[in-house]
Amino acid sequence: MSDKLDHHLADEPSDYLDAVINVRVKRSEKAQLKENARLAGLSISALVRRHSLNRKVIADVDMVMIRELRRLGGLVKHIHNESSGAYQEQTATILDQLSNAIDRIANDRKKGS
């Protein structure tokens, strides 16, 4: 949910946010809140609201990991193409392992939902 929308909508679609609370924090705390919110796929406001109201916050670390594994797969394919397939067996093994890792993460994520 974007910050702009977050100012108007609560966690439930039927709930509108109609009050503002300003909270002072240290720069290091703000940085940590931003990172935690990014990992959870939330705005800082939504993250703080969920924590303070004892609601569940699920980090989106799995999706970050899947994106990184896919990026690595792209780099391996690039090596394969640039080497004209000189490392065909190795790149095929690596791509297979990356694909299996992505599948495991996705399946674990589905089981945890």
Short mmCIF file of N, CA and C in Angstrom, two decimals:
data_model
loop_
_atom_site.label_atom_id
_atom_site.label_comp_id
_atom_site.label_asym_id
_atom_site.label_seq_id
_atom_site.Cartn_x
_atom_site.Cartn_y
_atom_site.Cartn_z
N MET A 1 0.85 -1.17 0.00
CA MET A 1 0.00 0.00 0.00
C MET A 1 0.90 1.24 0.00
N SER A 2 0.62 2.21 -0.84
CA SER A 2 1.48 3.39 -0.91
C SER A 2 1.25 4.30 0.28
N ASP A 3 2.24 5.16 0.56
CA ASP A 3 2.11 6.08 1.67
C ASP A 3 0.90 6.99 1.50
N LYS A 4 0.65 7.43 0.26
CA LYS A 4 -0.46 8.33 0.00
C LYS A 4 -1.79 7.67 0.40
N LEU A 5 -1.98 6.43 -0.04
CA LEU A 5 -3.21 5.72 0.33
C LEU A 5 -3.23 5.38 1.80
N ASP A 6 -2.08 5.10 2.36
CA ASP A 6 -2.00 4.69 3.76
C ASP A 6 -2.54 5.77 4.69
N HIS A 7 -2.43 7.02 4.29
CA HIS A 7 -2.93 8.11 5.12
C HIS A 7 -4.45 8.10 5.20
N HIS A 8 -5.07 7.40 4.27
CA HIS A 8 -6.53 7.44 4.20
C HIS A 8 -7.21 6.12 4.53
N LEU A 9 -6.51 5.02 4.35
CA LEU A 9 -7.12 3.72 4.56
C LEU A 9 -6.40 2.96 5.67
N ALA A 10 -7.16 2.26 6.46
CA ALA A 10 -6.58 1.41 7.51
C ALA A 10 -6.32 0.02 6.93
N ASP A 11 -5.99 -0.92 7.81
CA ASP A 11 -5.71 -2.28 7.37
C ASP A 11 -6.94 -2.93 6.74
N GLU A 12 -8.09 -2.57 7.19
CA GLU A 12 -9.33 -3.10 6.63
C GLU A 12 -9.90 -2.07 5.65
N PRO A 13 -10.36 -2.51 4.49
CA PRO A 13 -10.84 -1.58 3.47
C PRO A 13 -11.97 -0.66 3.95
N SER A 14 -12.77 -1.13 4.89
CA SER A 14 -13.91 -0.32 5.33
C SER A 14 -13.52 0.71 6.40
N ASP A 15 -12.29 0.65 6.91
CA ASP A 15 -11.85 1.57 7.96
C ASP A 15 -11.05 2.71 7.37
N TYR A 16 -11.48 3.94 7.62
CA TYR A 16 -10.74 5.10 7.15
C TYR A 16 -9.97 5.70 8.31
N LEU A 17 -8.74 6.10 8.04
CA LEU A 17 -7.90 6.71 9.06
C LEU A 17 -8.20 8.20 9.08
N ASP A 18 -8.61 8.69 10.23
CA ASP A 18 -9.01 10.09 10.30
C ASP A 18 -8.28 10.87 11.39
N ALA A 19 -7.18 10.33 11.90
CA ALA A 19 -6.39 11.02 12.92
C ALA A 19 -4.91 10.83 12.64
N VAL A 20 -4.11 11.79 13.07
CA VAL A 20 -2.66 11.75 12.85
C VAL A 20 -1.95 11.85 14.19
N ILE A 21 -0.92 11.03 14.36
CA ILE A 21 -0.07 11.08 15.55
C ILE A 21 1.36 11.30 15.08
N ASN A 22 2.00 12.33 15.59
CA ASN A 22 3.41 12.57 15.28
C ASN A 22 4.26 11.98 16.39
N VAL A 23 5.26 11.22 16.01
CA VAL A 23 6.13 10.57 16.99
C VAL A 23 7.57 10.93 16.65
N ARG A 24 8.32 11.36 17.66
CA ARG A 24 9.74 11.67 17.46
C ARG A 24 10.57 10.43 17.74
N VAL A 25 11.52 10.18 16.83
CA VAL A 25 12.44 9.05 16.98
C VAL A 25 13.83 9.52 16.58
N LYS A 26 14.83 8.71 16.94
CA LYS A 26 16.19 8.99 16.50
C LYS A 26 16.31 8.61 15.02
N ARG A 27 17.30 9.21 14.35
CA ARG A 27 17.50 8.90 12.94
C ARG A 27 17.74 7.41 12.73
N SER A 28 18.50 6.81 13.63
CA SER A 28 18.78 5.38 13.51
C SER A 28 17.50 4.56 13.66
N GLU A 29 16.61 5.00 14.53
CA GLU A 29 15.33 4.30 14.71
C GLU A 29 14.46 4.45 13.47
N LYS A 30 14.48 5.66 12.90
CA LYS A 30 13.71 5.89 11.67
C LYS A 30 14.22 5.00 10.55
N ALA A 31 15.55 4.89 10.44
CA ALA A 31 16.13 4.03 9.40
C ALA A 31 15.71 2.58 9.60
N GLN A 32 15.71 2.13 10.85
CA GLN A 32 15.30 0.75 11.14
C GLN A 32 13.82 0.55 10.83
N LEU A 33 13.00 1.52 11.18
CA LEU A 33 11.57 1.42 10.88
C LEU A 33 11.34 1.37 9.37
N LYS A 34 12.07 2.18 8.62
CA LYS A 34 11.94 2.18 7.16
C LYS A 34 12.31 0.82 6.59
N GLU A 35 13.41 0.25 7.09
CA GLU A 35 13.85 -1.05 6.59
C GLU A 35 12.84 -2.14 6.96
N ASN A 36 12.36 -2.12 8.20
CA ASN A 36 11.37 -3.11 8.62
C ASN A 36 10.09 -3.00 7.79
N ALA A 37 9.67 -1.76 7.52
CA ALA A 37 8.47 -1.54 6.71
C ALA A 37 8.69 -2.03 5.29
N ARG A 38 9.87 -1.75 4.74
CA ARG A 38 10.18 -2.20 3.38
C ARG A 38 10.13 -3.72 3.29
N LEU A 39 10.74 -4.39 4.26
CA LEU A 39 10.74 -5.85 4.26
C LEU A 39 9.33 -6.44 4.39
N ALA A 40 8.48 -5.73 5.12
CA ALA A 40 7.11 -6.20 5.31
C ALA A 40 6.18 -5.76 4.18
N GLY A 41 6.68 -4.92 3.29
CA GLY A 41 5.85 -4.42 2.21
C GLY A 41 4.79 -3.44 2.69
N LEU A 42 5.11 -2.70 3.75
CA LEU A 42 4.18 -1.76 4.34
C LEU A 42 4.79 -0.37 4.41
N SER A 43 3.95 0.62 4.65
CA SER A 43 4.46 1.95 4.96
C SER A 43 4.88 1.94 6.43
N ILE A 44 5.64 2.93 6.82
CA ILE A 44 6.03 3.04 8.24
C ILE A 44 4.80 3.16 9.11
N SER A 45 3.83 3.95 8.67
CA SER A 45 2.60 4.13 9.45
C SER A 45 1.88 2.81 9.68
N ALA A 46 1.74 2.03 8.62
CA ALA A 46 1.05 0.75 8.75
C ALA A 46 1.82 -0.20 9.65
N LEU A 47 3.15 -0.21 9.52
CA LEU A 47 3.97 -1.07 10.36
C LEU A 47 3.81 -0.71 11.84
N VAL A 48 3.95 0.56 12.17
CA VAL A 48 3.84 1.00 13.56
C VAL A 48 2.43 0.74 14.09
N ARG A 49 1.42 0.99 13.26
CA ARG A 49 0.04 0.77 13.67
C ARG A 49 -0.17 -0.71 14.00
N ARG A 50 0.31 -1.59 13.13
CA ARG A 50 0.12 -3.02 13.37
C ARG A 50 0.86 -3.49 14.62
N HIS A 51 2.11 -3.04 14.78
CA HIS A 51 2.86 -3.43 15.98
C HIS A 51 2.16 -2.94 17.25
N SER A 52 1.77 -1.70 17.25
CA SER A 52 1.21 -1.12 18.48
C SER A 52 -0.16 -1.69 18.82
N LEU A 53 -0.87 -2.19 17.83
CA LEU A 53 -2.19 -2.77 18.07
C LEU A 53 -2.15 -4.30 18.11
N ASN A 54 -0.93 -4.84 18.26
CA ASN A 54 -0.71 -6.29 18.36
C ASN A 54 -1.29 -7.07 17.19
N ARG A 55 -1.15 -6.49 16.00
CA ARG A 55 -1.57 -7.19 14.79
C ARG A 55 -0.36 -7.84 14.15
N LYS A 56 -0.60 -8.86 13.35
CA LYS A 56 0.46 -9.62 12.72
C LYS A 56 1.18 -8.79 11.65
N VAL A 57 2.50 -8.86 11.66
CA VAL A 57 3.32 -8.25 10.62
C VAL A 57 4.18 -9.36 10.04
N ILE A 58 4.01 -9.62 8.76
CA ILE A 58 4.76 -10.68 8.10
C ILE A 58 5.77 -10.03 7.16
N ALA A 59 7.03 -10.30 7.42
CA ALA A 59 8.08 -9.74 6.57
C ALA A 59 8.00 -10.35 5.18
N ASP A 60 8.31 -9.54 4.21
CA ASP A 60 8.27 -9.98 2.83
C ASP A 60 9.65 -10.45 2.39
N VAL A 61 10.41 -11.00 3.34
CA VAL A 61 11.78 -11.44 3.08
C VAL A 61 11.79 -12.53 2.02
N ASP A 62 10.81 -13.41 2.02
CA ASP A 62 10.75 -14.48 1.03
C ASP A 62 10.73 -13.92 -0.38
N MET A 63 9.94 -12.89 -0.61
CA MET A 63 9.87 -12.31 -1.94
C MET A 63 11.17 -11.63 -2.31
N VAL A 64 11.83 -11.01 -1.35
CA VAL A 64 13.14 -10.40 -1.61
C VAL A 64 14.13 -11.48 -2.00
N MET A 65 14.09 -12.60 -1.31
CA MET A 65 14.99 -13.72 -1.60
C MET A 65 14.70 -14.30 -2.98
N ILE A 66 13.45 -14.46 -3.32
CA ILE A 66 13.09 -15.00 -4.63
C ILE A 66 13.56 -14.07 -5.74
N ARG A 67 13.38 -12.75 -5.56
CA ARG A 67 13.86 -11.80 -6.57
C ARG A 67 15.37 -11.89 -6.73
N GLU A 68 16.09 -12.04 -5.62
CA GLU A 68 17.54 -12.13 -5.69
C GLU A 68 17.98 -13.42 -6.38
N LEU A 69 17.32 -14.53 -6.09
CA LEU A 69 17.64 -15.80 -6.74
C LEU A 69 17.38 -15.72 -8.24
N ARG A 70 16.29 -15.06 -8.60
CA ARG A 70 16.00 -14.87 -10.04
C ARG A 70 17.06 -14.00 -10.70
N ARG A 71 17.50 -12.97 -10.00
CA ARG A 71 18.55 -12.10 -10.53
C ARG A 71 19.83 -12.90 -10.76
N LEU A 72 20.17 -13.73 -9.78
CA LEU A 72 21.36 -14.58 -9.92
C LEU A 72 21.21 -15.55 -11.10
N GLY A 73 20.02 -16.07 -11.28
CA GLY A 73 19.76 -16.94 -12.43
C GLY A 73 20.00 -16.21 -13.74
N GLY A 74 19.58 -14.96 -13.80
CA GLY A 74 19.82 -14.16 -14.99
C GLY A 74 21.30 -13.96 -15.26
N LEU A 75 22.06 -13.76 -14.19
CA LEU A 75 23.51 -13.60 -14.34
C LEU A 75 24.16 -14.90 -14.83
N VAL A 76 23.69 -16.01 -14.32
CA VAL A 76 24.22 -17.31 -14.75
C VAL A 76 23.90 -17.53 -16.23
N LYS A 77 22.69 -17.18 -16.64
CA LYS A 77 22.33 -17.31 -18.06
C LYS A 77 23.22 -16.41 -18.92
N HIS A 78 23.53 -15.23 -18.40
CA HIS A 78 24.41 -14.31 -19.12
C HIS A 78 25.80 -14.94 -19.30
N ILE A 79 26.32 -15.55 -18.25
CA ILE A 79 27.62 -16.23 -18.34
C ILE A 79 27.56 -17.35 -19.38
N HIS A 80 26.47 -18.10 -19.35
CA HIS A 80 26.29 -19.18 -20.32
C HIS A 80 26.33 -18.63 -21.75
N ASN A 81 25.58 -17.56 -21.98
CA ASN A 81 25.53 -16.98 -23.34
C ASN A 81 26.87 -16.37 -23.75
N GLU A 82 27.51 -15.65 -22.83
CA GLU A 82 28.79 -15.00 -23.15
C GLU A 82 29.91 -16.00 -23.39
N SER A 83 29.81 -17.16 -22.74
CA SER A 83 30.85 -18.18 -22.91
C SER A 83 30.52 -19.15 -24.04
N SER A 84 29.46 -18.86 -24.77
CA SER A 84 28.99 -19.73 -25.86
C SER A 84 28.76 -21.16 -25.37
N GLY A 85 28.30 -21.28 -24.14
CA GLY A 85 27.97 -22.60 -23.60
C GLY A 85 29.15 -23.41 -23.12
N ALA A 86 30.30 -22.75 -22.94
CA ALA A 86 31.51 -23.48 -22.51
C ALA A 86 31.31 -24.13 -21.14
N TYR A 87 30.45 -23.57 -20.34
CA TYR A 87 30.21 -24.09 -18.98
C TYR A 87 28.79 -24.64 -18.88
N GLN A 88 28.34 -25.25 -19.93
CA GLN A 88 26.95 -25.70 -20.03
C GLN A 88 26.51 -26.58 -18.86
N GLU A 89 27.32 -27.56 -18.50
CA GLU A 89 26.94 -28.45 -17.40
C GLU A 89 26.83 -27.70 -16.08
N GLN A 90 27.82 -26.85 -15.82
CA GLN A 90 27.83 -26.10 -14.57
C GLN A 90 26.66 -25.12 -14.49
N THR A 91 26.42 -24.40 -15.60
CA THR A 91 25.33 -23.42 -15.56
C THR A 91 23.98 -24.11 -15.46
N ALA A 92 23.84 -25.26 -16.11
CA ALA A 92 22.58 -26.01 -16.01
C ALA A 92 22.35 -26.48 -14.57
N THR A 93 23.40 -26.94 -13.92
CA THR A 93 23.29 -27.38 -12.52
C THR A 93 22.91 -26.21 -11.62
N ILE A 94 23.58 -25.08 -11.81
CA ILE A 94 23.29 -23.90 -10.99
C ILE A 94 21.85 -23.43 -11.20
N LEU A 95 21.43 -23.34 -12.45
CA LEU A 95 20.06 -22.89 -12.74
C LEU A 95 19.02 -23.84 -12.14
N ASP A 96 19.32 -25.14 -12.19
CA ASP A 96 18.42 -26.13 -11.60
C ASP A 96 18.33 -25.94 -10.08
N GLN A 97 19.48 -25.71 -9.45
CA GLN A 97 19.49 -25.50 -8.00
C GLN A 97 18.77 -24.21 -7.62
N LEU A 98 18.97 -23.15 -8.40
CA LEU A 98 18.27 -21.89 -8.13
C LEU A 98 16.76 -22.07 -8.27
N SER A 99 16.35 -22.77 -9.30
CA SER A 99 14.93 -23.03 -9.52
C SER A 99 14.33 -23.84 -8.37
N ASN A 100 15.06 -24.86 -7.93
CA ASN A 100 14.58 -25.66 -6.78
C ASN A 100 14.48 -24.83 -5.51
N ALA A 101 15.44 -23.94 -5.29
CA ALA A 101 15.41 -23.08 -4.10
C ALA A 101 14.21 -22.14 -4.15
N ILE A 102 13.93 -21.58 -5.33
CA ILE A 102 12.77 -20.70 -5.48
C ILE A 102 11.49 -21.47 -5.21
N ASP A 103 11.39 -22.68 -5.74
CA ASP A 103 10.20 -23.52 -5.52
C ASP A 103 10.01 -23.83 -4.03
N ARG A 104 11.11 -24.16 -3.35
CA ARG A 104 11.01 -24.47 -1.91
C ARG A 104 10.52 -23.27 -1.12
N ILE A 105 11.08 -22.11 -1.42
CA ILE A 105 10.66 -20.89 -0.71
C ILE A 105 9.19 -20.60 -0.97
N ALA A 106 8.78 -20.69 -2.23
CA ALA A 106 7.39 -20.42 -2.59
C ALA A 106 6.45 -21.42 -1.91
N ASN A 107 6.83 -22.69 -1.88
CA ASN A 107 5.98 -23.71 -1.25
C ASN A 107 5.91 -23.52 0.26
N ASP A 108 7.04 -23.20 0.90
CA ASP A 108 7.04 -22.94 2.34
C ASP A 108 6.17 -21.75 2.66
N ARG A 109 6.22 -20.74 1.79
CA ARG A 109 5.41 -19.53 1.98
C ARG A 109 3.92 -19.88 1.91
N LYS A 110 3.55 -20.75 0.95
CA LYS A 110 2.14 -21.15 0.82
C LYS A 110 1.68 -21.93 2.03
N LYS A 111 2.54 -22.81 2.55
CA LYS A 111 2.19 -23.61 3.73
C LYS A 111 2.01 -22.74 4.96
N GLY A 112 2.81 -21.66 5.06
CA GLY A 112 2.74 -20.78 6.21
C GLY A 112 1.57 -19.83 6.20
N SER A 113 0.90 -19.67 5.04
CA SER A 113 -0.22 -18.74 4.93
C SER A 113 -1.44 -19.28 5.61
#
